[in-house]
Tab-separated table of C-alpha atoms in Angstrom:
chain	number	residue	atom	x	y	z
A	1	UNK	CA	55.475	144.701	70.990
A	2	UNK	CA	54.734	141.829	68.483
A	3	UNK	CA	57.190	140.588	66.127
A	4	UNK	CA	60.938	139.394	66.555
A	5	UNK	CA	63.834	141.532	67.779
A	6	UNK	CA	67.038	141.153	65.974
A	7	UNK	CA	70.275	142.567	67.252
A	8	UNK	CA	73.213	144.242	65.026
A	9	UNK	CA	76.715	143.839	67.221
A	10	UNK	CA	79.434	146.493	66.029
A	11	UNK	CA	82.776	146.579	67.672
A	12	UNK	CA	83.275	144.913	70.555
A	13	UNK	CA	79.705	142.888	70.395
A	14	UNK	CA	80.967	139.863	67.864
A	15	UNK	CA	79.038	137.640	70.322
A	16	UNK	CA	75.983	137.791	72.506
A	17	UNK	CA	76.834	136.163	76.405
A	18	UNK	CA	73.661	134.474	77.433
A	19	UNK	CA	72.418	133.320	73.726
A	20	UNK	CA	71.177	129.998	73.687
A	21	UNK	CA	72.273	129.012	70.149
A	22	UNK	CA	69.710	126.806	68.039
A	23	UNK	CA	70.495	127.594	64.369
A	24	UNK	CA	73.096	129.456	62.908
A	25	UNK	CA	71.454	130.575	59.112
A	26	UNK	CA	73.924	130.973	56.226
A	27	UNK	CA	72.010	133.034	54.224
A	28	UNK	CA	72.247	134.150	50.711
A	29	UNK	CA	70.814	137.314	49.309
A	30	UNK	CA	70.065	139.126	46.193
A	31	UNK	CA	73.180	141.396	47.174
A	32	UNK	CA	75.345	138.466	48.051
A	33	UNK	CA	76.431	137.074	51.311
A	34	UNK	CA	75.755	139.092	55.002
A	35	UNK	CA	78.709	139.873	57.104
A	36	UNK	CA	78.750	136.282	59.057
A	37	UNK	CA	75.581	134.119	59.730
A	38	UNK	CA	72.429	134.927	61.677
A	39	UNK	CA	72.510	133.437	64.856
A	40	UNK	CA	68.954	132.263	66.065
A	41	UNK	CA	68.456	131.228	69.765
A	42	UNK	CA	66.816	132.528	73.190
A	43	UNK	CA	68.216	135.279	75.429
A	44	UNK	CA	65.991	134.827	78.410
A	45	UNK	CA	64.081	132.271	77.201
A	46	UNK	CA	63.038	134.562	74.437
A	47	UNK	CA	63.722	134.107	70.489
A	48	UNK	CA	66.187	136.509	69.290
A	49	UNK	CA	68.596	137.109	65.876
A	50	UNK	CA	71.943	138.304	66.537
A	51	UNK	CA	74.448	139.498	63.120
A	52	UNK	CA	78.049	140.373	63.948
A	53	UNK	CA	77.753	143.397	61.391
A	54	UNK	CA	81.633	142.914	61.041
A	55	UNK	CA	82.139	139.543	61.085
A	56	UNK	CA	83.319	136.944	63.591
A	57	UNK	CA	86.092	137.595	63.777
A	58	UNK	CA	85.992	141.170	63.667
A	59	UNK	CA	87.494	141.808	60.065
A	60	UNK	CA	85.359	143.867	57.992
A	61	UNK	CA	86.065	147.679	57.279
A	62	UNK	CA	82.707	149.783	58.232
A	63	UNK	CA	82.935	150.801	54.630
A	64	UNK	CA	83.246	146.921	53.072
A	65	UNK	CA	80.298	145.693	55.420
A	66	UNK	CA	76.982	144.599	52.975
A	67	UNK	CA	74.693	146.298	54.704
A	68	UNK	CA	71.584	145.488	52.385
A	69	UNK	CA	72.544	141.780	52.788
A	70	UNK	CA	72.415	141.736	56.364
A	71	UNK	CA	69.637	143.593	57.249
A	72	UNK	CA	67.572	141.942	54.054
A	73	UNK	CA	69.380	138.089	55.665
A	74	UNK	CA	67.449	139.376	59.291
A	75	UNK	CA	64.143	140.472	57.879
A	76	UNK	CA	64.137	137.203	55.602
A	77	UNK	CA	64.291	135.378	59.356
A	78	UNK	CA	61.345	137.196	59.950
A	79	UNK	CA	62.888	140.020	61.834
A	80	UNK	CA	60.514	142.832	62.763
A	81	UNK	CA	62.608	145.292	64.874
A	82	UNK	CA	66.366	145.651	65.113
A	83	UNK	CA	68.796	146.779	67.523
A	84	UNK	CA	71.647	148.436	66.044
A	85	UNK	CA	75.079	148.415	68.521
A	86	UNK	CA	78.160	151.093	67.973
A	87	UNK	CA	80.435	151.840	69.030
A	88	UNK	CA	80.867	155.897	68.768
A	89	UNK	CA	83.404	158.888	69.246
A	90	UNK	CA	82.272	161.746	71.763
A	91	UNK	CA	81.666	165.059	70.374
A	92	UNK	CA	79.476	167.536	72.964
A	93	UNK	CA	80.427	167.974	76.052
A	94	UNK	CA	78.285	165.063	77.847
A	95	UNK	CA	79.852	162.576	75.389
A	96	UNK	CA	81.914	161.342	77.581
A	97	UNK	CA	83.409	158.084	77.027
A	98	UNK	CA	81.686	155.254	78.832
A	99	UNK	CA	78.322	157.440	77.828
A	100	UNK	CA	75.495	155.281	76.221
A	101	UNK	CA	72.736	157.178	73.869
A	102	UNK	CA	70.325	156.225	71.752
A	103	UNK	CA	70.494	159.021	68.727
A	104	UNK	CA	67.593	160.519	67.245
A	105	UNK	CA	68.660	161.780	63.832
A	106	UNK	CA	71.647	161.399	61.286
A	107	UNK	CA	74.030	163.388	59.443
A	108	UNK	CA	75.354	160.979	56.800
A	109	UNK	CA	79.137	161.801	55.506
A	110	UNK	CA	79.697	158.374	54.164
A	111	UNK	CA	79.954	157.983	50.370
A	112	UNK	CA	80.364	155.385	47.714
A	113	UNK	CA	78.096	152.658	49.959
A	114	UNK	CA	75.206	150.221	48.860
A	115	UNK	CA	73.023	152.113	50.208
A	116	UNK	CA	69.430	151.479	49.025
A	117	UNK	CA	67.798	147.851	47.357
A	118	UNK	CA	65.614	150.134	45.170
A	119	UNK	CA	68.441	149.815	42.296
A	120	UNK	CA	66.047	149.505	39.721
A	121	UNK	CA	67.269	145.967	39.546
A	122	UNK	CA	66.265	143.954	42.940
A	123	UNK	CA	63.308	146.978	43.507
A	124	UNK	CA	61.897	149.895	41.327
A	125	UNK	CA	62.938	153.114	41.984
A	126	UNK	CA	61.452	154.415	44.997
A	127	UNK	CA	61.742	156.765	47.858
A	128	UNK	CA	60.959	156.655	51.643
A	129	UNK	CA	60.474	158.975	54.443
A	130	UNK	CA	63.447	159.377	56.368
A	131	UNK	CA	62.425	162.803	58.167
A	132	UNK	CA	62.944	161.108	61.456
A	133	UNK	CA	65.594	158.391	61.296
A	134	UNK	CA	64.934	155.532	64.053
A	135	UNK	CA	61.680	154.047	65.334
A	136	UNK	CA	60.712	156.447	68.148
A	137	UNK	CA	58.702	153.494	70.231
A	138	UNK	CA	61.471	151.473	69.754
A	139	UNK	CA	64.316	154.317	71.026
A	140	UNK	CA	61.727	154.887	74.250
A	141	UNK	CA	61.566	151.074	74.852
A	142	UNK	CA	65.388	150.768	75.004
A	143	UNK	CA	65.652	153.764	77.021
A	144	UNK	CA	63.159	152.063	79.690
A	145	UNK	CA	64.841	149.045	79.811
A	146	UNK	CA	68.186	150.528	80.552
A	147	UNK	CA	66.688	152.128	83.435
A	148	UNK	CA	65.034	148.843	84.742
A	149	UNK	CA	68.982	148.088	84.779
A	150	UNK	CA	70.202	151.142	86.597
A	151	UNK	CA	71.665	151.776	83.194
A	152	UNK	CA	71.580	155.596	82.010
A	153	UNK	CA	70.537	155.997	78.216
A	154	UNK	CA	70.796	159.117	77.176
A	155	UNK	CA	67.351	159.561	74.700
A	156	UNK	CA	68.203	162.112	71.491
A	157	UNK	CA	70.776	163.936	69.341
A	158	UNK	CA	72.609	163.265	66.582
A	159	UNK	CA	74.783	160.661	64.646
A	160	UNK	CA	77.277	161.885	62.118
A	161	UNK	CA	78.256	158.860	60.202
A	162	UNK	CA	81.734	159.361	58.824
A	163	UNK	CA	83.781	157.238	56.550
A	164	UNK	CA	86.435	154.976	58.036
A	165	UNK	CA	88.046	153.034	59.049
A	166	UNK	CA	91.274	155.895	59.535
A	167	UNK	CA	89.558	157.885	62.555
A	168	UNK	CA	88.444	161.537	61.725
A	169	UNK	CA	90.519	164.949	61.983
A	170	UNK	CA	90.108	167.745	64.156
A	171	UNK	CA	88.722	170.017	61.829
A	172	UNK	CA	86.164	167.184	60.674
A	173	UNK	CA	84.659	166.855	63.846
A	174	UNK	CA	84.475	170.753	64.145
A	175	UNK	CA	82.327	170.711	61.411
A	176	UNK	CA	80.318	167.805	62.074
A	177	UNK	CA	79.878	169.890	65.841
A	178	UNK	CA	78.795	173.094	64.031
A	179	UNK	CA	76.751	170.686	61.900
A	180	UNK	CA	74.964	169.637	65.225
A	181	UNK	CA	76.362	166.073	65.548
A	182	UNK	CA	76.721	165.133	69.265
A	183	UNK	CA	78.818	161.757	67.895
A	184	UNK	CA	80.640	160.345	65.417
A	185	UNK	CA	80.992	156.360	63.941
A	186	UNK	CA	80.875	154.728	60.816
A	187	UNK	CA	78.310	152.187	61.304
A	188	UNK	CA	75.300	154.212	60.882
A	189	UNK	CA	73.877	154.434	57.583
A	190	UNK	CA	73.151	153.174	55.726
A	191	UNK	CA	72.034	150.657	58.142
A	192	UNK	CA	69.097	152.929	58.931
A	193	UNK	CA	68.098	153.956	55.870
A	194	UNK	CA	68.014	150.055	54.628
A	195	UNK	CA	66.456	149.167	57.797
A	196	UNK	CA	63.127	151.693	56.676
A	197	UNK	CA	63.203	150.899	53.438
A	198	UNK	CA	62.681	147.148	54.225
A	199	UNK	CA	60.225	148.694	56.984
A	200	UNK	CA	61.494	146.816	60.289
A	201	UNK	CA	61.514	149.020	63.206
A	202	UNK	CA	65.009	150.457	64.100
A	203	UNK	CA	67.060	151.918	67.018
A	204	UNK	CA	70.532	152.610	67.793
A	205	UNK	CA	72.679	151.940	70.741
A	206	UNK	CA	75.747	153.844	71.202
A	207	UNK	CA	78.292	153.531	73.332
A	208	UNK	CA	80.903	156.048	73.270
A	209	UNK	CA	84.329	154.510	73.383
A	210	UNK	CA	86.770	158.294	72.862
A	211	UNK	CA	86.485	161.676	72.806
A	212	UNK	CA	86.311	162.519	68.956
A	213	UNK	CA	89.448	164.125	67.339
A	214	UNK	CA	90.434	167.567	69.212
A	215	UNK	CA	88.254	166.832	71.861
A	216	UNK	CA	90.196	165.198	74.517
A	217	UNK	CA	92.662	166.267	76.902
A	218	UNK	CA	95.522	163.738	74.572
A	219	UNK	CA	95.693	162.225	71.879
A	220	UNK	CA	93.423	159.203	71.092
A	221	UNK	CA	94.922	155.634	71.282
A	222	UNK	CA	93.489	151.975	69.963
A	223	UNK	CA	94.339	151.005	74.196
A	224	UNK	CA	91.898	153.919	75.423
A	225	UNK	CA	89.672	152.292	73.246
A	226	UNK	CA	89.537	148.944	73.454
A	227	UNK	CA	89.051	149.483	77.942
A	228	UNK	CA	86.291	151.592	76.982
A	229	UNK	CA	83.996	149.029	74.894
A	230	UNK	CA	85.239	146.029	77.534
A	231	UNK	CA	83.398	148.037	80.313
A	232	UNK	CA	81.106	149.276	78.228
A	233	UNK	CA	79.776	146.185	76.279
A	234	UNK	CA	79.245	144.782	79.717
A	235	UNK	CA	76.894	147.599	80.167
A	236	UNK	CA	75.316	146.729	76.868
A	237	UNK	CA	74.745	143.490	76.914
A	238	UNK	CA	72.541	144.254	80.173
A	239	UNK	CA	70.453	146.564	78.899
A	240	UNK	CA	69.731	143.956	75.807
A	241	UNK	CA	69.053	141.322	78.126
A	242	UNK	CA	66.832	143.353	79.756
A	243	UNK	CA	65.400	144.600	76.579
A	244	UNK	CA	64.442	140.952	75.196
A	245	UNK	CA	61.840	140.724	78.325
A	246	UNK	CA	60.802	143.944	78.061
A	247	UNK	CA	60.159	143.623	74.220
A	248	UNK	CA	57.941	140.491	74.259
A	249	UNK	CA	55.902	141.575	77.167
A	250	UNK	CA	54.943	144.591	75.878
């Protein structure tokens, strides 16, 4: 692919191990200030942008996060495709925590979020396609490159994007599982939909980190947790170091 690949990191991703830092980019938009400033360095040699999409430190909400700032901050650094990281709750069967997926589609249940630049004040009203959420080359190029890593990737299903930051109920998740949703977080959108509508390429990699409400054998606890995305960012940051080569030899 030609271009530059940008990375999002969610919980447990504040930093990118292995980034050769050579200008950190305070950046301010038309919607005000992104989450912290865009890191630019190599990962491999290779010329990469890294956001913490919740600050570093970790301290903003998923529904406080300015989501048009920081993907608008990346593309304005010439950003062409994006990697988005979450960190997810397991809701079929072969969510299992420790799984890693790259989703296919969205079922949005967030509300009350900045969730498109075409305000009518930055942008005209306007609408996009958003039939199929995420950049399909972009989802089979991640899923390769976790391979090349002996790292499974499971390619498809579906992201239900819920509120937060208080984790879900039981009976939510049941309906987001009759709704189809194979996980849960609250990073989602409108990430993607921004990420279209400022047409950079877009792809998601989730790491489940609990079984969703009701779906575990006990109840679910911030410990639980927080072992899950230490293993599991390790995993992670692999497959993106593996991904930067991949990316700019293709």
């Amino acid at each position: 692919m030609s271009g530059t690949l940008a990375i999002i990191g969610g919980t447990g991703l504040t930093e990118l191990p292995g980034l050769t830092i050579s200008a950190a980019h305070d950046i301010q938009t038309p919607f005000g200030a992104p989450s912290a400033p865009v890191l630019e360095g190599e990962l491999n040699g290779l010329r990469v942008l890294f956001i913490a999409r919740h600050g570093h430190p970790h301290k903003i909400p998923p529904h406080q996060v300015n989501y048009r700032a920081n993907l608008w901050a990346l593309q304005k650094l010439y950003a062409t495709d994006v990697i988005a990281v979450n960190a997810v709750g397991g809701i079929s069967k072969n969510m299992k925590p420790g799984t890693l997926i790259s989703p296919a589609q969205i079922i949005d249940y967030s509300f009350g979020r900045e969730s498109t630049i075409f305000d009518g004040e930055f942008a005209p009203l306007s609408h996009i396609d958003f039939s199929f959420p995420y950049t399909e080359t972009l989802r089979a190029e991640l899923v390769r490159s976790a391979a090349k890593v002996d790292q499974k990737v499971i390619n498809g299903g579906v992201y239900g994007v819920s509120q937060g930051p208080r984790l879900e109920t039981a009976a939510e998740i049941f309906r987001m599982e009759r709704d189809g949703c194979d996980i849960v977080g609250m990073t989602g959108m409108p990430e993607a939909c921004l990420a279209r509508e400022l047409k950079l390429n877009f792809a998601s990699l989730g790491l489940v980190v609990n079984s969703a409400a009701g779906k575990g054998a006990s109840a679910i606890t911030l410990k639980d947790i927080d072992d899950h995305l230490s293993a599991g960012m390790q995993r992670v940051r692999l497959i993106l170091s593996q991904l930067v080569v991949d990316f700019y030899q293709s």
